[in-house]
Short mmCIF file of C-alpha atoms and ligand atoms in Angstrom, two decimals:
data_model
loop_
_atom_site.label_atom_id
_atom_site.label_comp_id
_atom_site.label_asym_id
_atom_site.label_seq_id
_atom_site.Cartn_x
_atom_site.Cartn_y
_atom_site.Cartn_z
CA MET A 4 -2.28 15.56 16.56
CA GLU A 5 0.75 13.88 16.44
CA PRO A 6 2.05 13.14 12.92
CA LEU A 7 1.77 10.03 11.49
CA ILE A 8 4.95 9.68 9.77
CA ASN A 9 7.44 11.21 12.49
CA ASP A 10 10.90 11.68 10.95
CA LYS A 11 13.23 14.49 9.45
CA TYR A 12 10.94 14.79 6.25
CA THR A 13 7.89 15.68 8.41
CA ASP A 14 7.44 19.05 6.86
CA ASN A 15 8.80 18.25 3.70
CA PRO A 16 7.34 14.84 2.58
CA ASN A 17 8.14 15.31 -0.95
CA GLU A 18 12.06 14.99 -0.26
CA ARG A 19 11.19 11.78 1.61
CA VAL A 20 9.94 10.12 -1.64
CA LEU A 21 12.71 11.64 -3.51
CA ASP A 22 15.62 10.62 -1.47
CA SER A 23 14.27 7.36 -0.98
CA VAL A 24 14.52 7.00 -4.86
CA ILE A 25 18.17 8.27 -4.84
CA GLU A 26 18.81 5.73 -2.23
CA LYS A 27 17.71 3.09 -4.40
CA ARG A 28 19.27 4.40 -7.57
CA ASN A 29 22.75 4.59 -5.57
CA ALA A 30 22.16 1.09 -4.51
CA GLY A 31 22.02 -0.15 -8.22
CA SER A 32 18.15 -0.16 -8.98
CA ARG A 33 17.16 1.37 -12.51
CA VAL A 34 14.53 4.05 -12.20
CA VAL A 35 11.62 4.21 -14.71
CA GLY A 36 9.51 7.29 -15.14
CA MET A 37 5.71 6.89 -15.64
CA TYR A 38 2.82 9.16 -16.36
CA CYS A 39 -0.30 7.27 -15.72
CA GLY A 40 -1.95 4.21 -13.85
CA TYR A 41 -2.44 2.12 -16.88
CA ALA A 42 1.37 0.87 -17.14
CA PRO A 43 1.55 -2.12 -15.23
CA VAL A 44 4.13 -1.20 -12.32
CA GLU A 45 4.65 -4.97 -11.82
CA ILE A 46 6.72 -5.34 -14.95
CA VAL A 47 9.02 -2.37 -14.18
CA ARG A 48 9.48 -3.83 -10.49
CA ALA A 49 10.13 -7.53 -12.08
CA ILE A 50 13.20 -6.07 -13.77
CA GLY A 51 14.53 -4.74 -10.58
CA ALA A 52 13.60 -1.17 -11.55
CA THR A 53 12.01 1.51 -9.37
CA PRO A 54 8.72 3.14 -10.75
CA VAL A 55 8.46 6.77 -10.18
CA PHE A 56 5.90 9.27 -11.31
CA LEU A 57 7.06 12.19 -13.10
CA CYS A 58 6.23 15.96 -11.69
CA ALA A 59 3.29 17.47 -13.30
CA PHE A 60 1.37 19.51 -10.68
CA SER A 61 3.38 22.78 -10.34
CA ARG A 62 2.19 26.14 -12.18
CA LYS A 63 5.78 27.31 -12.22
CA THR A 64 6.92 25.10 -15.37
CA ILE A 65 3.84 26.20 -17.33
CA PRO A 66 5.11 29.51 -18.79
CA GLU A 67 8.00 27.81 -20.34
CA ALA A 68 5.78 24.95 -21.84
CA GLU A 69 3.47 27.45 -23.12
CA THR A 70 6.27 28.82 -25.56
CA VAL A 71 5.70 25.29 -27.33
CA LEU A 72 2.31 24.14 -26.11
CA PRO A 73 -1.07 25.82 -26.66
CA SER A 74 -2.07 27.70 -23.50
CA ASN A 75 -5.76 26.22 -23.54
CA LEU A 76 -4.11 22.50 -22.71
CA CYS A 77 -4.87 20.79 -19.49
CA PRO A 78 -2.30 22.16 -16.87
CA LEU A 79 -1.22 18.83 -15.89
CA ILE A 80 0.21 18.01 -19.33
CA LYS A 81 1.70 21.43 -19.72
CA SER A 82 3.43 21.29 -16.28
CA SER A 83 5.05 18.11 -17.00
CA PHE A 84 6.37 18.90 -20.38
CA GLY A 85 7.66 22.45 -18.64
CA PHE A 86 9.19 20.11 -15.99
CA ILE A 87 11.15 18.46 -19.00
CA LYS A 88 11.97 21.42 -20.98
CA THR A 89 13.42 23.17 -18.05
CA ASP A 90 15.06 20.19 -16.93
CA THR A 91 13.81 20.68 -13.21
CA CYS A 92 12.01 17.32 -12.87
CA PRO A 93 14.51 15.38 -10.45
CA TYR A 94 12.46 11.85 -10.97
CA TYR A 95 12.96 12.44 -14.97
CA ALA A 96 16.60 13.33 -14.28
CA LEU A 97 16.96 9.84 -12.62
CA SER A 98 15.03 7.84 -15.00
CA GLU A 99 16.60 6.02 -17.62
CA ALA A 100 13.47 5.05 -19.43
CA ILE A 101 9.90 6.62 -19.64
CA ILE A 102 6.46 4.85 -20.24
CA GLY A 103 3.50 6.73 -21.55
CA GLU A 104 0.06 5.77 -22.87
CA THR A 105 -2.34 7.10 -25.07
CA THR A 106 -5.03 8.00 -22.85
CA CYS A 107 -5.87 11.41 -23.85
CA ASP A 108 -4.76 13.67 -27.14
CA GLY A 109 -2.72 16.16 -25.50
CA LYS A 110 -0.62 13.69 -23.41
CA LYS A 111 -0.13 11.32 -26.77
CA LYS A 112 1.08 14.42 -28.74
CA MET A 113 3.31 15.79 -25.95
CA PHE A 114 5.06 12.22 -25.96
CA GLU A 115 6.20 12.99 -29.41
CA LEU A 116 8.07 16.12 -28.19
CA ILE A 117 10.05 14.54 -25.50
CA GLY A 118 10.49 10.85 -27.17
CA HIS A 119 13.83 11.82 -28.21
CA ILE A 120 15.38 12.58 -24.87
CA LYS A 121 15.25 9.16 -23.09
CA PRO A 122 14.19 5.70 -24.22
CA THR A 123 10.47 6.41 -24.38
CA HIS A 124 7.74 3.76 -24.85
CA VAL A 125 4.23 4.76 -25.60
CA MET A 126 1.74 1.99 -24.97
CA ASP A 127 -1.38 2.14 -27.25
CA LEU A 128 -4.47 1.75 -24.90
CA PRO A 129 -7.76 0.69 -26.53
CA GLN A 130 -10.56 2.96 -25.43
CA ILE A 131 -13.54 0.53 -25.49
CA PRO A 132 -12.61 -1.83 -22.88
CA GLU A 133 -15.60 -4.32 -23.23
CA GLU A 134 -14.63 -5.04 -26.78
CA LYS A 135 -12.85 -8.72 -26.78
CA GLU A 136 -10.36 -7.10 -29.47
CA ALA A 137 -9.35 -4.47 -26.57
CA LEU A 138 -8.03 -7.05 -24.28
CA THR A 139 -6.28 -9.11 -26.92
CA ALA A 140 -4.76 -5.57 -28.03
CA TRP A 141 -3.77 -4.57 -24.62
CA THR A 142 -2.10 -7.92 -23.61
CA THR A 143 0.18 -7.34 -26.79
CA MET A 144 0.93 -3.85 -25.58
CA VAL A 145 1.83 -5.08 -21.92
CA GLY A 146 3.87 -7.66 -23.86
CA LYS A 147 5.86 -4.95 -25.67
CA LEU A 148 6.54 -2.97 -22.29
CA LYS A 149 8.22 -6.03 -21.21
CA THR A 150 10.12 -6.31 -24.39
CA PHE A 151 10.99 -2.45 -24.13
CA LEU A 152 12.22 -2.97 -20.69
CA GLU A 153 14.46 -5.96 -21.39
CA LYS A 154 16.10 -4.24 -24.50
CA THR A 155 16.76 -1.05 -22.75
CA PHE A 156 18.32 -2.78 -19.65
CA GLY A 157 19.56 -5.68 -20.98
CA SER A 158 18.13 -8.52 -19.06
CA GLU A 159 15.26 -10.77 -19.12
CA ILE A 160 11.91 -10.54 -17.15
CA SER A 161 10.88 -14.07 -16.14
CA ASP A 162 7.25 -15.03 -15.43
CA ASP A 163 8.17 -16.02 -11.91
CA ARG A 164 9.41 -12.45 -10.96
CA ILE A 165 6.25 -10.91 -12.64
CA GLU A 166 4.11 -13.46 -10.66
CA ALA A 167 5.93 -12.40 -7.46
CA GLU A 168 5.17 -8.66 -8.10
CA ILE A 169 1.47 -9.40 -8.83
CA LYS A 170 1.44 -10.83 -5.35
CA GLU A 171 3.22 -7.76 -3.99
CA THR A 172 0.66 -5.35 -5.60
CA ASN A 173 -2.32 -7.59 -4.41
CA TYR A 174 -1.00 -7.54 -0.76
CA LYS A 175 -0.04 -3.80 -1.05
CA ASN A 176 -3.55 -2.87 -2.04
CA ARG A 177 -5.16 -4.81 0.45
CA LEU A 178 -3.11 -3.06 3.10
CA MET A 179 -3.89 0.35 1.60
CA ASN A 180 -7.79 -0.55 1.37
CA ASP A 181 -7.40 -1.42 5.36
CA LEU A 182 -5.86 1.95 5.97
CA PHE A 183 -8.79 3.67 4.05
CA GLY A 184 -10.89 2.37 6.62
CA TYR A 185 -9.81 5.14 8.86
CA MET A 186 -10.97 7.83 6.50
CA ALA A 187 -14.35 6.10 6.40
CA HIS A 188 -14.69 6.62 9.99
CA ASN A 189 -17.20 9.06 10.97
CA PRO A 190 -15.76 11.50 11.73
CA PRO A 191 -12.59 10.46 9.73
CA LEU A 192 -9.12 9.59 11.81
CA ILE A 193 -6.49 10.39 8.78
CA SER A 194 -6.44 13.63 6.66
CA TRP A 195 -6.18 13.83 2.81
CA ASN A 196 -2.59 15.30 3.00
CA GLU A 197 -1.45 12.51 5.46
CA LEU A 198 -2.85 9.88 3.11
CA ASN A 199 -1.02 11.43 0.28
CA ASP A 200 2.19 11.03 2.14
CA VAL A 201 1.41 7.40 2.45
CA PHE A 202 0.74 7.26 -1.35
CA GLY A 203 4.07 8.74 -2.18
CA LEU A 204 5.88 6.22 0.02
CA GLU A 205 3.64 3.29 -1.28
CA TYR A 206 5.44 3.43 -4.62
CA VAL A 207 8.77 3.34 -3.35
CA SER A 208 8.12 0.67 -0.76
CA ASN A 209 7.99 -3.12 -0.94
CA SER A 210 5.31 -4.87 0.89
CA GLY A 211 7.38 -5.54 3.74
CA GLU A 212 8.33 -1.94 4.05
CA LEU A 213 4.62 -0.77 3.71
CA LYS A 214 3.37 -3.34 6.14
CA HIS A 215 5.90 -1.86 8.79
CA LEU A 216 5.04 1.81 7.89
CA LEU A 217 1.37 1.09 8.09
CA ASP A 218 1.67 -1.09 11.20
CA GLY A 219 3.04 2.07 13.15
CA ILE A 220 0.66 4.40 11.47
CA ARG A 221 -2.34 2.17 12.56
CA VAL A 222 -1.11 2.29 16.11
CA LYS A 223 -1.15 6.34 16.10
CA LEU A 224 -4.62 6.25 14.34
CA ASP A 225 -6.07 3.88 17.07
CA GLN A 226 -4.56 6.15 19.81
CA ARG A 227 -6.38 9.07 18.02
CA LEU A 228 -9.62 7.20 18.26
CA SER A 229 -9.22 6.18 21.95
CA LYS A 230 -8.22 10.01 22.56
CA GLY A 231 -11.24 11.20 20.47
CA GLU A 232 -9.01 13.13 18.07
CA PHE A 233 -10.42 13.39 14.79
CA VAL A 234 -10.04 15.03 11.45
CA GLY A 235 -12.28 18.16 10.57
CA ASN A 236 -15.13 19.50 13.03
CA THR A 237 -17.78 17.47 14.29
CA GLY A 238 -20.47 17.42 11.73
CA ALA A 239 -18.46 18.74 9.05
CA PRO A 240 -19.99 17.91 5.65
CA ARG A 241 -18.22 14.85 4.43
CA VAL A 242 -16.70 15.25 0.79
CA LEU A 243 -15.79 12.49 -1.60
CA VAL A 244 -13.47 14.03 -4.21
CA SER A 245 -13.62 12.73 -7.73
CA GLY A 246 -12.42 13.66 -11.26
CA CYS A 247 -8.79 14.41 -12.62
CA PRO A 248 -5.87 13.77 -10.70
CA VAL A 249 -4.93 16.28 -8.10
CA GLY A 250 -1.71 17.20 -6.68
CA GLY A 251 1.00 20.07 -5.94
CA ASP A 252 -0.64 23.49 -6.89
CA ALA A 253 -4.08 21.71 -7.52
CA LEU A 254 -4.40 20.64 -4.01
CA LYS A 255 -5.88 24.16 -3.53
CA VAL A 256 -9.32 22.23 -4.00
CA PHE A 257 -8.68 20.33 -1.03
CA LYS A 258 -7.50 23.05 1.08
CA ALA A 259 -10.71 25.10 -0.15
CA ILE A 260 -13.00 22.06 1.00
CA GLU A 261 -11.48 22.65 4.56
CA GLU A 262 -11.66 26.24 4.64
CA ALA A 263 -15.30 26.09 3.52
CA GLY A 264 -15.69 23.77 6.72
CA GLY A 265 -15.94 20.49 4.74
CA VAL A 266 -13.76 17.37 5.46
CA VAL A 267 -12.36 14.94 2.67
CA VAL A 268 -13.43 11.36 3.10
CA ALA A 269 -12.66 9.75 -0.08
CA MET A 270 -10.40 10.49 -2.89
CA GLU A 271 -11.50 8.71 -6.18
CA ALA A 272 -8.97 10.14 -8.70
CA CYS A 273 -5.73 8.10 -9.86
CA SER A 274 -3.82 10.53 -7.68
CA GLY A 275 -6.05 8.84 -4.74
CA MET A 276 -7.41 5.60 -4.38
CA LYS A 277 -8.32 4.42 -7.81
CA GLY A 278 -5.35 2.37 -8.25
CA TYR A 279 -5.68 0.45 -5.14
CA SER A 280 -8.91 -1.18 -6.45
CA ILE A 281 -6.97 -3.43 -8.87
CA VAL A 282 -7.00 -6.92 -8.17
CA ILE A 283 -4.85 -8.85 -10.46
CA ASP A 284 -5.28 -12.82 -10.98
CA GLU A 285 -2.39 -14.88 -9.37
CA ASP A 286 -0.48 -17.88 -10.44
CA THR A 287 -2.38 -18.23 -13.83
CA GLY A 288 0.76 -19.21 -15.61
CA ASP A 289 0.31 -16.20 -17.93
CA PRO A 290 1.16 -13.35 -15.75
CA VAL A 291 1.32 -10.93 -18.83
CA SER A 292 -2.42 -11.61 -19.75
CA ALA A 293 -3.32 -11.11 -16.09
CA LEU A 294 -1.92 -8.04 -15.86
CA ALA A 295 -3.55 -6.76 -19.15
CA ARG A 296 -6.98 -8.01 -17.90
CA ALA A 297 -6.79 -6.06 -14.36
CA TYR A 298 -5.12 -2.74 -15.92
CA LEU A 299 -7.76 -2.68 -18.67
CA LYS A 300 -10.38 -2.22 -15.92
CA ILE A 301 -9.31 1.03 -14.57
CA PRO A 302 -12.15 3.31 -14.80
CA CYS A 303 -10.54 6.33 -16.57
CA SER A 304 -12.87 8.60 -18.47
CA CYS A 305 -10.77 7.93 -21.70
CA MET A 306 -12.65 4.92 -21.83
CA THR A 307 -16.01 4.52 -23.33
CA PRO A 308 -18.60 3.83 -21.91
CA ASN A 309 -17.02 4.02 -18.54
CA GLN A 310 -19.57 2.25 -16.43
CA ARG A 311 -16.87 0.74 -13.92
CA ARG A 312 -16.22 4.47 -12.75
CA PHE A 313 -20.08 4.83 -12.04
CA ASP A 314 -19.85 1.20 -10.29
CA MET A 315 -16.77 2.16 -8.28
CA LEU A 316 -18.41 5.54 -7.34
CA ASP A 317 -21.31 3.35 -5.71
CA ALA A 318 -18.87 1.25 -3.87
CA MET A 319 -17.05 4.27 -2.67
CA ILE A 320 -20.43 6.06 -1.45
CA ASP A 321 -21.59 3.10 0.24
CA ARG A 322 -17.98 2.79 2.25
CA PHE A 323 -17.12 6.57 2.83
CA ARG A 324 -20.90 7.73 3.39
CA PRO A 325 -20.02 11.27 1.87
CA ASP A 326 -22.70 14.09 1.80
CA ALA A 327 -21.36 15.71 -1.29
CA VAL A 328 -19.36 14.75 -4.24
CA ILE A 329 -17.02 17.25 -5.65
CA ASP A 330 -15.82 16.59 -9.16
CA VAL A 331 -12.44 18.22 -10.00
CA ILE A 332 -11.88 19.01 -13.66
CA LEU A 333 -8.76 20.20 -15.01
CA GLN A 334 -8.83 23.05 -17.50
CA ALA A 335 -9.48 21.52 -21.09
CA CYS A 336 -9.76 17.75 -19.62
CA HIS A 337 -12.58 17.20 -22.25
CA SER A 338 -13.26 13.49 -21.26
CA TYR A 339 -13.64 14.22 -17.50
CA ASN A 340 -15.50 17.45 -18.27
CA VAL A 341 -18.08 15.45 -20.56
CA GLU A 342 -18.57 12.68 -17.95
CA SER A 343 -19.27 15.09 -14.99
CA TYR A 344 -22.72 15.57 -16.53
CA ARG A 345 -23.54 11.84 -16.04
CA ILE A 346 -21.70 11.74 -12.79
CA GLU A 347 -23.78 14.66 -11.35
CA GLU A 348 -26.84 12.75 -12.33
CA HIS A 349 -25.71 9.63 -10.83
CA VAL A 350 -24.80 11.05 -7.56
CA ARG A 351 -27.69 13.28 -7.32
CA GLY A 352 -30.30 10.85 -8.79
CA LYS A 353 -29.10 7.31 -7.26
CA HIS A 354 -27.73 8.44 -3.94
CA GLY A 355 -29.32 11.85 -3.30
CA LEU A 356 -25.99 13.51 -2.52
CA SER A 357 -25.05 17.13 -3.25
CA PHE A 358 -22.78 17.68 -6.17
CA LEU A 359 -20.35 20.34 -7.27
CA LYS A 360 -18.15 20.55 -10.42
CA VAL A 361 -14.91 22.32 -9.94
CA GLU A 362 -13.12 23.28 -13.25
CA THR A 363 -9.75 24.79 -12.30
CA ASP A 364 -6.34 24.80 -13.39
CA PHE A 365 -2.90 25.30 -11.17
CA THR A 366 -3.30 29.21 -10.53
CA GLU A 367 -4.41 30.66 -7.14
CA SER A 368 -6.65 33.04 -9.02
CA ASP A 369 -9.83 31.02 -8.44
CA ARG A 370 -9.42 29.73 -4.98
CA ALA A 371 -11.71 32.18 -3.28
CA MET A 372 -14.43 31.71 -5.65
CA ILE A 373 -13.93 28.04 -5.31
CA ARG A 374 -14.20 28.47 -1.46
CA THR A 375 -17.18 30.49 -1.84
CA ARG A 376 -19.22 27.99 -4.08
CA MET A 377 -18.11 25.24 -1.71
CA GLN A 378 -19.49 27.20 1.51
CA ALA A 379 -22.87 27.60 -0.71
CA LEU A 380 -22.89 23.90 -1.21
CA PHE A 381 -22.09 22.99 2.43
CA GLU A 382 -24.73 25.37 3.83
CA ASN A 383 -27.46 23.44 1.77
CA ILE A 384 -26.45 20.03 3.61
S1 SF4 B 160 -6.67 10.03 -15.12
FE1 SF4 B 160 -6.66 8.52 -16.60
S2 SF4 B 160 -5.27 9.42 -17.79
FE2 SF4 B 160 -4.96 10.49 -16.23
S3 SF4 B 160 -3.28 9.25 -14.85
FE3 SF4 B 160 -5.44 8.24 -14.17
S4 SF4 B 160 -5.85 6.60 -15.94
FE4 SF4 B 160 -4.02 8.05 -16.60
S1 SF4 B 161 -6.15 15.24 -16.48
FE1 SF4 B 161 -7.17 14.93 -18.52
S2 SF4 B 161 -6.53 16.16 -20.19
FE2 SF4 B 161 -5.12 16.20 -18.17
S3 SF4 B 161 -3.56 14.75 -18.87
FE3 SF4 B 161 -5.22 13.67 -17.54
S4 SF4 B 161 -6.82 12.82 -18.68
FE4 SF4 B 161 -5.34 14.26 -20.12
#
């Protein structure tokens, strides 16, 4: 099949994103490093900075991280700390400010170890989102992020600029959700790794650039449909992948799904479609509060209770019609691991779907075993 993005980076899409950030930095944009979906990118963009997500998905940096961090910690935290310790994350090197959040204990404590290197701001995330005090506290935190960026970069962020970025995000999210329709198609027309390339570019594009990119991609996807070119084999089990963020060396799980004969039709995690479900109120006159309301609804397992994740899964199952849900749990991620029990009950009980929990890390040692478990799962569909 013809590549959806056909340029000099086709074989190395990570370079495409990095070069785009370097280009923006050379053109005068500040760069702000981020870790998690709870930090409102609209505030970062409103000050004219480019948000980037810091490297965190390679096993290469873990041995160095383990000279400081416990080995039985989430590989994502170890990897990101290792990148900083070995000075090998190009996005961290380009960043002039870093934003963290108090989502899980390991990440929260890791920020204490890196906070002295660059201006680092940690947002205190309330974790019982339905309490009315939670919204008040989170609104204060979003306001403090604005103040941090203003002080760090020595310029003010106007409400009008934030309002404009809110509209940008809502529009971009609508564009991305339209694109997801090609994955919902049966059989799917776009693969998980093609979608990952678009996710990478979305972060460094404005809505005009994204629309231009997606217009071109849609033409190619429509051609695939008319030629009868699909992703995966006819009748391949359709898989919704949920759970912890997945990228880099953890993509072995997606590869194992394909090797076992399945096809990925939806990606629930923050590294996938979750962030694009946000809808932010426009033109309220109080954009900081509007951002706080929208972001506090992100259904991460650090929240309790986390009913919105179940609601989101219901909507995704209705739209993408999977045969199975595979819940990816990174080693020592207790909140996603504990929540997995209820996710299994939910997808089996309410939707009658097959379910598999895959607890893994960034090594290759369990790849064959994961593939075998998936083969067994798919044989029973
Ligand atoms: S899974 Fe939770 S902690 Fe991790 S990036 Fe997503 S929102 Fe943040
Ligand atoms: S995967 Fe889990 S343990 Fe790892 S950083 Fe995210 S929330 Fe924390």
